[in-house]
Coordinates of C-alpha atoms and ligand atoms in Angstrom, one line a residue:
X1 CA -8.8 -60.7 5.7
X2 CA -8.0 -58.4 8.9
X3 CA -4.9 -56.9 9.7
X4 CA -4.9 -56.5 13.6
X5 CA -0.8 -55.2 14.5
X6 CA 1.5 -53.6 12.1
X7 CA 5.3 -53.1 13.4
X8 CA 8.0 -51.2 11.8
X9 CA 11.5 -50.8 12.1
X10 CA 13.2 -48.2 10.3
X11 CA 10.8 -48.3 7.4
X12 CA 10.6 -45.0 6.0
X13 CA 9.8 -42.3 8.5
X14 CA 9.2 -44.9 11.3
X15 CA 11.9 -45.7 13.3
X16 CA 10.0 -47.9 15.7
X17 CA 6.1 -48.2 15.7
X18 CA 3.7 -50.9 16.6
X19 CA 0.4 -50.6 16.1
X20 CA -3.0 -51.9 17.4
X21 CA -5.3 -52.2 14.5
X22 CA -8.8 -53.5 15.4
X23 CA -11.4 -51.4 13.7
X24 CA -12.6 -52.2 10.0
X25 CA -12.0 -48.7 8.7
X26 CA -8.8 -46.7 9.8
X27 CA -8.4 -43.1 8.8
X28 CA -4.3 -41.9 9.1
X29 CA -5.2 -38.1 8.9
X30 CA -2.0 -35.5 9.3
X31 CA -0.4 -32.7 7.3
X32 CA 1.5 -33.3 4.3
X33 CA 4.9 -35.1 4.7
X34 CA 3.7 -36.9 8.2
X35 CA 3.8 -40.8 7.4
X36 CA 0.2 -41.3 6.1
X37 CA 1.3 -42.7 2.6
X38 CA 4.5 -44.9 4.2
X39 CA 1.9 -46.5 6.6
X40 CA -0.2 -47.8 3.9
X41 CA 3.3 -48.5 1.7
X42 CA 4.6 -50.7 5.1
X43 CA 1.3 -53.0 4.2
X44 CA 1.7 -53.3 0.5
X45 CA 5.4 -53.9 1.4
X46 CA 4.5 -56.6 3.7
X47 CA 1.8 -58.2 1.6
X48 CA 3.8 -58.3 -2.3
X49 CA 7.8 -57.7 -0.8
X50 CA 8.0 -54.6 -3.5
X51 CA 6.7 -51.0 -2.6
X52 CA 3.6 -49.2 -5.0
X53 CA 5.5 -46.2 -5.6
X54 CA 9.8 -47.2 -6.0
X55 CA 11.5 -49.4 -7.4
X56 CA 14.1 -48.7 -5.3
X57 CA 13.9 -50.9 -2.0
X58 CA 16.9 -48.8 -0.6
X59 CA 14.5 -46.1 -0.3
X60 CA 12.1 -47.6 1.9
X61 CA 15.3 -48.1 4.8
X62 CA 14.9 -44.9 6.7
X63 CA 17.8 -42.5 5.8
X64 CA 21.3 -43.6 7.4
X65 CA 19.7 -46.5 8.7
X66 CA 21.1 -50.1 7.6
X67 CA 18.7 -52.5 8.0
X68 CA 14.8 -52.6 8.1
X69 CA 11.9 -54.8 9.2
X70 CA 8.1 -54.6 8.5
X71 CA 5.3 -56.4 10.1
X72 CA 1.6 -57.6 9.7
X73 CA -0.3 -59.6 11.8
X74 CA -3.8 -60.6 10.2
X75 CA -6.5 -63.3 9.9
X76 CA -8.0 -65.1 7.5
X77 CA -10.0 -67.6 6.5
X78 CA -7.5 -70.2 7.5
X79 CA -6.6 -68.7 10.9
X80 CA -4.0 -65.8 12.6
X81 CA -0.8 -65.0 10.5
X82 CA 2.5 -63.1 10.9
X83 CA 4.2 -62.2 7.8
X84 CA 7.7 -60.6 8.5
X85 CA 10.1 -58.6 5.9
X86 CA 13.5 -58.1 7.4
X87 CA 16.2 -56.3 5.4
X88 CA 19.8 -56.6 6.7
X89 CA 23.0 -55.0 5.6
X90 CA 25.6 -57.8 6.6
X91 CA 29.4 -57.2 5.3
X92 CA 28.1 -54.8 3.3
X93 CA 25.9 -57.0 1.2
X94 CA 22.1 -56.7 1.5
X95 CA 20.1 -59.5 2.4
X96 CA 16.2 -59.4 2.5
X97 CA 14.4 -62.6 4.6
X98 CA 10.7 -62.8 4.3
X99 CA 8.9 -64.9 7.0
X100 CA 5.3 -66.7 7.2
X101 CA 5.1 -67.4 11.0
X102 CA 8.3 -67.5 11.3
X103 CA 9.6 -69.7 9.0
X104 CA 11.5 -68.4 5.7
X105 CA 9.6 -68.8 2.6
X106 CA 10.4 -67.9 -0.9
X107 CA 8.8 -64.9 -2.8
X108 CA 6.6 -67.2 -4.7
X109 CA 4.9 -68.6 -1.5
X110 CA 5.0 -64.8 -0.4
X111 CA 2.8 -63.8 -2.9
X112 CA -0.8 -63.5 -2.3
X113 CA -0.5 -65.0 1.1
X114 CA -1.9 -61.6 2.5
X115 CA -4.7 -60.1 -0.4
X116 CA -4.0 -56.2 -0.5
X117 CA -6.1 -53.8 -3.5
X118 CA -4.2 -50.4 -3.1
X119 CA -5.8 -47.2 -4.7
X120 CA -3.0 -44.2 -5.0
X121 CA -2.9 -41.3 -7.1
X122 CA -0.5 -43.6 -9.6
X123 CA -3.1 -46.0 -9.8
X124 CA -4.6 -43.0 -12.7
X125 CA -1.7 -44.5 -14.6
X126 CA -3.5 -47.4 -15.2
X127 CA -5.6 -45.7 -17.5
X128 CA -3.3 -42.6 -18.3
X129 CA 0.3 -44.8 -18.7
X130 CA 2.1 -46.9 -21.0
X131 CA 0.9 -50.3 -21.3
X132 CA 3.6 -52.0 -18.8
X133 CA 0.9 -50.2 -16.1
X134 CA -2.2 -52.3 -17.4
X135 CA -0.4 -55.4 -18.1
X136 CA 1.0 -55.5 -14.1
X137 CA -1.8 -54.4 -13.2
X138 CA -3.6 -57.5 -14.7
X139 CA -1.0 -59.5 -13.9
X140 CA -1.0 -58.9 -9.9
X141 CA -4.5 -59.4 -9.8
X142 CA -4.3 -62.9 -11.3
X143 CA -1.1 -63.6 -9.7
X144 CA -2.6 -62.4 -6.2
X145 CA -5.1 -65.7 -6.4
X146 CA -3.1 -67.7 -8.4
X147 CA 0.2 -69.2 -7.7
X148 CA 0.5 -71.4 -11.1
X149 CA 0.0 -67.9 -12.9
X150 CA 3.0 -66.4 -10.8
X151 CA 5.1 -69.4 -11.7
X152 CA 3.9 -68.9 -15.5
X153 CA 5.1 -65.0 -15.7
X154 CA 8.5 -66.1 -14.0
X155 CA 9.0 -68.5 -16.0
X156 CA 7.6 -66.4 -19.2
X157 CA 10.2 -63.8 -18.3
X158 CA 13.2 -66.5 -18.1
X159 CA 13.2 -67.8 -21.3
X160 CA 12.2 -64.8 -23.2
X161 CA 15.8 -63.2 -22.0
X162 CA 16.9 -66.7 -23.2
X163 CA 15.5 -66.1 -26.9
X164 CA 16.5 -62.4 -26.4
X165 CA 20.0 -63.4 -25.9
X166 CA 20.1 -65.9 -28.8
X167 CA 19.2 -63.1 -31.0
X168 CA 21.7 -60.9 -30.1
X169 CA 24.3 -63.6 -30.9
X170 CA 23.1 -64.1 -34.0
X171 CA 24.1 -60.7 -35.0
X172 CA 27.8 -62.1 -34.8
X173 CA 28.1 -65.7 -34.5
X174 CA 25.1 -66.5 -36.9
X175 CA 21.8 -67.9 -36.2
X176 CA 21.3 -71.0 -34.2
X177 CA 18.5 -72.5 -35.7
X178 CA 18.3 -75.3 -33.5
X179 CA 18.4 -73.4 -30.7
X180 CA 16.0 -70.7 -31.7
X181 CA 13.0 -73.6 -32.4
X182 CA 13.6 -74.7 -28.4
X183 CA 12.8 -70.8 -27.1
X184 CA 10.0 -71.1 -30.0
X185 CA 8.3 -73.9 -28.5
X186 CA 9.1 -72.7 -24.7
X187 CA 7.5 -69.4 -25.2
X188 CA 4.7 -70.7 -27.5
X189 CA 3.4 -73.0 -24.5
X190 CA 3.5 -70.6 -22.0
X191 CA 2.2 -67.6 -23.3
X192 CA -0.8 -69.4 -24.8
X193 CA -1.4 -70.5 -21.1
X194 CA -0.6 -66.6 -20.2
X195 CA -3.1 -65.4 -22.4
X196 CA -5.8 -67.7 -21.9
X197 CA -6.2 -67.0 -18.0
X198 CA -5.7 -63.2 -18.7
X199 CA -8.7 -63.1 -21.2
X200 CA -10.5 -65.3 -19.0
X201 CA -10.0 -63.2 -15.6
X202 CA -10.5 -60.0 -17.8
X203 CA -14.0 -60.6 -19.1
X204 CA -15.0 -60.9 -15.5
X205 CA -13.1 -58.0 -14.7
X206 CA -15.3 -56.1 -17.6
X207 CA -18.4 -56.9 -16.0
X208 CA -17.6 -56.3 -12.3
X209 CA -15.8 -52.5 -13.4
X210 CA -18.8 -52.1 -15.7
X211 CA -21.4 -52.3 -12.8
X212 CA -19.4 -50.3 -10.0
X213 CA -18.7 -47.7 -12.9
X214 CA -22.4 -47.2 -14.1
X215 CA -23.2 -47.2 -10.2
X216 CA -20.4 -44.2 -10.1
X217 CA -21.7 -42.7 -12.5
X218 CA -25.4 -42.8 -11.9
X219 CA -26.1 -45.3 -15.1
X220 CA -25.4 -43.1 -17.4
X221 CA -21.5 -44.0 -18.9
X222 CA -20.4 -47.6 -19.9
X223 CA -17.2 -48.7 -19.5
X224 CA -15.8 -51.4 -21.5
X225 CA -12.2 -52.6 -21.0
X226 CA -11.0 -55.1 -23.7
X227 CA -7.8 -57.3 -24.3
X228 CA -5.7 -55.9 -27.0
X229 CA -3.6 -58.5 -28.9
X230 CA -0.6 -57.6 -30.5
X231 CA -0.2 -59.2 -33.9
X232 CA 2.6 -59.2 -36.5
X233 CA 1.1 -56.7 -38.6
X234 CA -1.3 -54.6 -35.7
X235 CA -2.9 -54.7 -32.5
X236 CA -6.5 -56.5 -32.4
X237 CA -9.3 -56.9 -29.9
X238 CA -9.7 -60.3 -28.9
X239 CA -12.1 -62.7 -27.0
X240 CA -11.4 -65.7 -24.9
X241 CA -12.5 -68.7 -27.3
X242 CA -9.4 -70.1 -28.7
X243 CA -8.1 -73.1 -27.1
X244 CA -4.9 -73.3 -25.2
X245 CA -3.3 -75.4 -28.5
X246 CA -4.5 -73.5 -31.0
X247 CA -3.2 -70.0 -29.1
X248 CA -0.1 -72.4 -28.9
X249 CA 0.1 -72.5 -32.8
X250 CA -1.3 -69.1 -33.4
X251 CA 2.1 -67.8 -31.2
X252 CA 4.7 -70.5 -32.8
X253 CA 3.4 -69.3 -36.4
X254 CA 3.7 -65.3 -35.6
X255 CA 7.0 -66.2 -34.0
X256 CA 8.5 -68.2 -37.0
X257 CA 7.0 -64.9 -38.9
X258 CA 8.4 -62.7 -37.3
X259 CA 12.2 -64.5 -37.0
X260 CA 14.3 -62.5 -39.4
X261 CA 12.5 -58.8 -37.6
X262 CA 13.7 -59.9 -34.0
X263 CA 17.3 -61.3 -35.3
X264 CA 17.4 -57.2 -36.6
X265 CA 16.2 -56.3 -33.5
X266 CA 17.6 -58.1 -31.1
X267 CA 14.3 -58.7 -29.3
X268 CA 10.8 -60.5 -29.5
X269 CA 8.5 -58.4 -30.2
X270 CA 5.3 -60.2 -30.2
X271 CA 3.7 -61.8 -27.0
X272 CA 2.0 -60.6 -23.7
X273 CA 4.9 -58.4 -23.0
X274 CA 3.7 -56.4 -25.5
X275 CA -0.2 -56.6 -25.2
X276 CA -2.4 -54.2 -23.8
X277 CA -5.7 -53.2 -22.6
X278 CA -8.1 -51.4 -24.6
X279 CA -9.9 -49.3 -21.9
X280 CA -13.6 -47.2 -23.0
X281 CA -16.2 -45.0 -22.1
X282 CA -19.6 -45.1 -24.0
X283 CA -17.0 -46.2 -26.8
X284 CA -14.4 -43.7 -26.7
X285 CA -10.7 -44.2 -26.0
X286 CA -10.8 -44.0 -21.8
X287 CA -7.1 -42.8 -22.5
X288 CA -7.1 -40.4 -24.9
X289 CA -10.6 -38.7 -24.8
X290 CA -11.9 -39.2 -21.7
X291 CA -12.1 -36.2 -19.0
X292 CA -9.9 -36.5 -15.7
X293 CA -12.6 -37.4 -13.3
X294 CA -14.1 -40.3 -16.0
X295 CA -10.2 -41.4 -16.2
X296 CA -10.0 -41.4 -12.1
X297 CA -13.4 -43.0 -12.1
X298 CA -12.5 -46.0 -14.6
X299 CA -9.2 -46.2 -12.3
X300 CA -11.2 -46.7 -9.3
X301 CA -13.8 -49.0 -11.2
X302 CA -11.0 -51.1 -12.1
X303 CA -9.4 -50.9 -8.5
X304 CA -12.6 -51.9 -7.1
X305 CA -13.2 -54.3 -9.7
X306 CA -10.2 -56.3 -8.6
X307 CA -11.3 -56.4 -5.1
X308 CA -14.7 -57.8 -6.2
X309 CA -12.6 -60.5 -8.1
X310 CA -10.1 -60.9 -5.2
X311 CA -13.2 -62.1 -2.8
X312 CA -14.6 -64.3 -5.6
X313 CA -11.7 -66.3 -5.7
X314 CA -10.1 -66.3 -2.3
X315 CA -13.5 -66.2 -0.4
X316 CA -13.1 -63.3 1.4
X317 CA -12.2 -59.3 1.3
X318 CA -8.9 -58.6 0.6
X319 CA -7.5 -55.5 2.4
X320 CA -8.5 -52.1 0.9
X321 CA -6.0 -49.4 1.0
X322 CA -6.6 -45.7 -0.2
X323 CA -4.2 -43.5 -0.6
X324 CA -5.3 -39.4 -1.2
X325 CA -8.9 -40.6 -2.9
X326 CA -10.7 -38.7 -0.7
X327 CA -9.5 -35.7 -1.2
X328 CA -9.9 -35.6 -5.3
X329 CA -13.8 -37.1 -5.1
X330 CA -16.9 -35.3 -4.8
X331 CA -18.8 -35.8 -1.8
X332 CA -21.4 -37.5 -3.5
X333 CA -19.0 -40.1 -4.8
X334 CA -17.2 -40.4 -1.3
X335 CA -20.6 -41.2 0.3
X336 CA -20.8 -43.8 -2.2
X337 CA -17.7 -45.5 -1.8
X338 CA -17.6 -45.6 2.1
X339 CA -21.4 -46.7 2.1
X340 CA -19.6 -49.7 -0.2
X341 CA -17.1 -50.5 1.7
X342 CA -18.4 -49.5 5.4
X343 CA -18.9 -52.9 8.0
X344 CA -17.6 -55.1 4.5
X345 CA -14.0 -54.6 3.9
X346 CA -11.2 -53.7 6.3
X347 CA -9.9 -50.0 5.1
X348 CA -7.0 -48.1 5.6
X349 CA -7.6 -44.7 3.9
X350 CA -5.6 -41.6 4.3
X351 CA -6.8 -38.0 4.0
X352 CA -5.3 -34.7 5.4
X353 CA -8.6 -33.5 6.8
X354 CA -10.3 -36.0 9.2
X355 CA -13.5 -34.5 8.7
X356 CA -13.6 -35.9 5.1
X357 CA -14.5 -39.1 6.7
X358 CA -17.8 -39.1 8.4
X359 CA -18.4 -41.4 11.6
X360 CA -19.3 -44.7 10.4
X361 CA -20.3 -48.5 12.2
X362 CA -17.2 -49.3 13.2
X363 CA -14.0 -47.1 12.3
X364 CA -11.6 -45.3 14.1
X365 CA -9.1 -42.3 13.4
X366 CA -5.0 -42.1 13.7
X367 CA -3.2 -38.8 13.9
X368 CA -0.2 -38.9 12.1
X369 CA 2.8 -36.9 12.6
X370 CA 6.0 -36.6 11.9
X371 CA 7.0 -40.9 12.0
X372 CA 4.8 -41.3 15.1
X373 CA 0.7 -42.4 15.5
X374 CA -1.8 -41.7 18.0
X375 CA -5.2 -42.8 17.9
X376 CA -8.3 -40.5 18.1
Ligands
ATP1 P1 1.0 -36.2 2.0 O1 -0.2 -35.7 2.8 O2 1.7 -35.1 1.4 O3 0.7 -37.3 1.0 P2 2.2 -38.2 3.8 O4 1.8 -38.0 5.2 O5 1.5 -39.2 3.0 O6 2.0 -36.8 3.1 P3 4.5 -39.7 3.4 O7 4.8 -39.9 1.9 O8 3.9 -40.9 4.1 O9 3.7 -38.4 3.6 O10 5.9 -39.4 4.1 C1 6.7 -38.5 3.7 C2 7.8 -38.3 4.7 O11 8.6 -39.4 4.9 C3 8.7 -37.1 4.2 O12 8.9 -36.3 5.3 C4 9.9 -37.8 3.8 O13 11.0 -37.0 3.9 C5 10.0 -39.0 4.7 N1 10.7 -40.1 4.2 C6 10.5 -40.8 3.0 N2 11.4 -41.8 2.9 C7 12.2 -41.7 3.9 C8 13.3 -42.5 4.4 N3 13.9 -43.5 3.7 N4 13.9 -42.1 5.6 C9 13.4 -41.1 6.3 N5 12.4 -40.4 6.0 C10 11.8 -40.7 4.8
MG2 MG1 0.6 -39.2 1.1

């Protein structure tokens, strides 16, 4: 995939840019505080409809500003695309329009229309953070060439509030039995189909991060990354051969188990909401013994990793953004990685010092400063 205009309207720092993209690797180089990061946000935006770095969409609307558009126009396999996001502040309610060519489509058909892999300093969370980090990041990956698993972790989410809720109750009106079997079965059937893809897309994550990180690290460390299950009484490593049904009964057993715990509780606490990954080097915790360059390493394995996977299953490169990787790599490792992705993958990388990029096949360089671009 090629991105080949972006356009922005009050997004951030940019009041009103549009920009001619048509080289395979771009370098936005500026002083701190310029726009390089919201650039590389406005594609994120554009490709998943939620920024990398805020929760907070009202943050991305440049300051007193009321509404906000981003744009991308790219190719793919299929042909040229325009994917518009246009936030508008209308009788003082907000409402947020995201158009495919300009025709509105839902957030479900907005996901993984445009393939983005972004790199950021946060992405050291991954291996650093709590286990919500690993599980989205999991999750996107999947969901990014798989529209069934997007519908699955919706629909996941919806009726565990629903058994969430019934538990509360039951605190004051008493248990509804009845009721409580229904969520049991709902949440039994879809997280055995939850976990079943995510132990199936992980073990070829594990050997695509493996390679790139031995590569990294000139053969010397092995990473492993594993699935760890959460069970009633611990957390266990697990491999992908259960069937669907039986990882249907294994859940409806821990969740009868478990019934009187989450009644106390007021929550469900077993299922992939609560799993993690189980991340090593040359069989040490990644997390909690491994140095900060092996953790930024296995981050980057992974991040790479998923745009290895991204290719296998769309067909082509997604879009590669790097965000500040430059600058906290060793030139022997930078060489590396642009020598991966030169004349392959189309790259938007940010640095403060332009000459932290060589000259390569085909890229070409944007000064960024202060909410405005120029090329060269
Ligand atoms: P660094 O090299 O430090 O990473 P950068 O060029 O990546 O810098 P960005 O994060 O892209 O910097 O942009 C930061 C700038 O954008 C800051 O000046 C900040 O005040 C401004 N900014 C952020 N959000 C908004 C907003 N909603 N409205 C206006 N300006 C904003
Ligand atoms: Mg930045």
């Amino acid at each position: 995939m090629k991105i080949q205009q972006i356009s922005l309207i009050n997004f951030r720092n940019y009041q009103n840019l549009n920009l001619r993209i048509d080289g395979l690797v771009n370098v936005f180089y500026g002083n701190n505080a310029q726009g390089k990061t919201n650039i590389l946000e406005s594609i994120f935006y554009s490709a998943f409809g939620m920024s990398h770095r805020t929760g907070n969409e009202d943050d991305l609307v440049k300051m007193s500003c009321r509404d906000m558009a981003a744009e991308v126009v790219f190719n793919n396999l299929y042909g040229d695309h325009k994917l518009r996001i246009k936030r508008q502040n209308i009788c003082e309610k907000m409402r947020k329009e995201i158009l495919l060519d300009n025709n509105v489509i839902r957030s479900k058909e907005h996901y993984g229309t445009l393939n983005v892999v972004m790199f950021s300093p946060e992405d050291l969370q991954i291996v650093k953070g709590e286990p919500a980090l690993r599980r989205r990041f999991l999750d996107m990956e999947i969901a990014q060439t798989n529209r069934y698993y997007y519908g699955l972790l919706v629909k996941y989410n919806r009726v565990l509030q629903q058994r969430n809720k019934l538990l509360k109750n039951a605190r004051e009106n008493g248990l509804d039995h009845e009721q409580l079997e229904v969520w049991n079965n709902e949440i039994a059937g879809v997280a055995a189909e939850i976990i079943s893809l995510r132990l199936n897309v992980l073990g070829k994550i594990n050997q695509i991060a493996g390679e790139i990180y031995k590569e990294i690290t000139n053969q010397r460390e092995e990473l492993v990354v594993n699935y760890e299950l959460k069970t009633n009484s611990s957390a266990i490593i697990c491999s992908p051969e259960n069937s669907l049904e039986s990882w249907r009964e294994w859940y409806l057993e821990r969740l009868k188990e478990r019934q009187m715990l989450d009644v106390l509780r007021g929550s469900t606490g077993i299922g992939p909401h609560r799993d993690d990954l189980f991340i090593t080097v040359n069989e040490n915790n990644l997390r909690s013994f491994g140095s900060q360059g092996q953790q930024r390493s296995g981050a980057l394995a992974l991040k790479l990793a998923e745009m290895e996977y991204v290719k296998g299953e769309a067909g082509e490169y997604p879009v590669l953004l790097l965000d500040d990787v430059m600058s906290e790599l060793d030139s022997e490792r930078r060489r590396q990685i642009l020598n991966f992705i030169d004349g392959r993958v189309q790259t938007f990388i940010t640095v403060n010092d332009k000459n932290l990029i060589p000259e390569l096949a085909c890229n070409r360089y944007f000064c960024v400063s202060n909410g405005s671009i120029c090329e060269g």
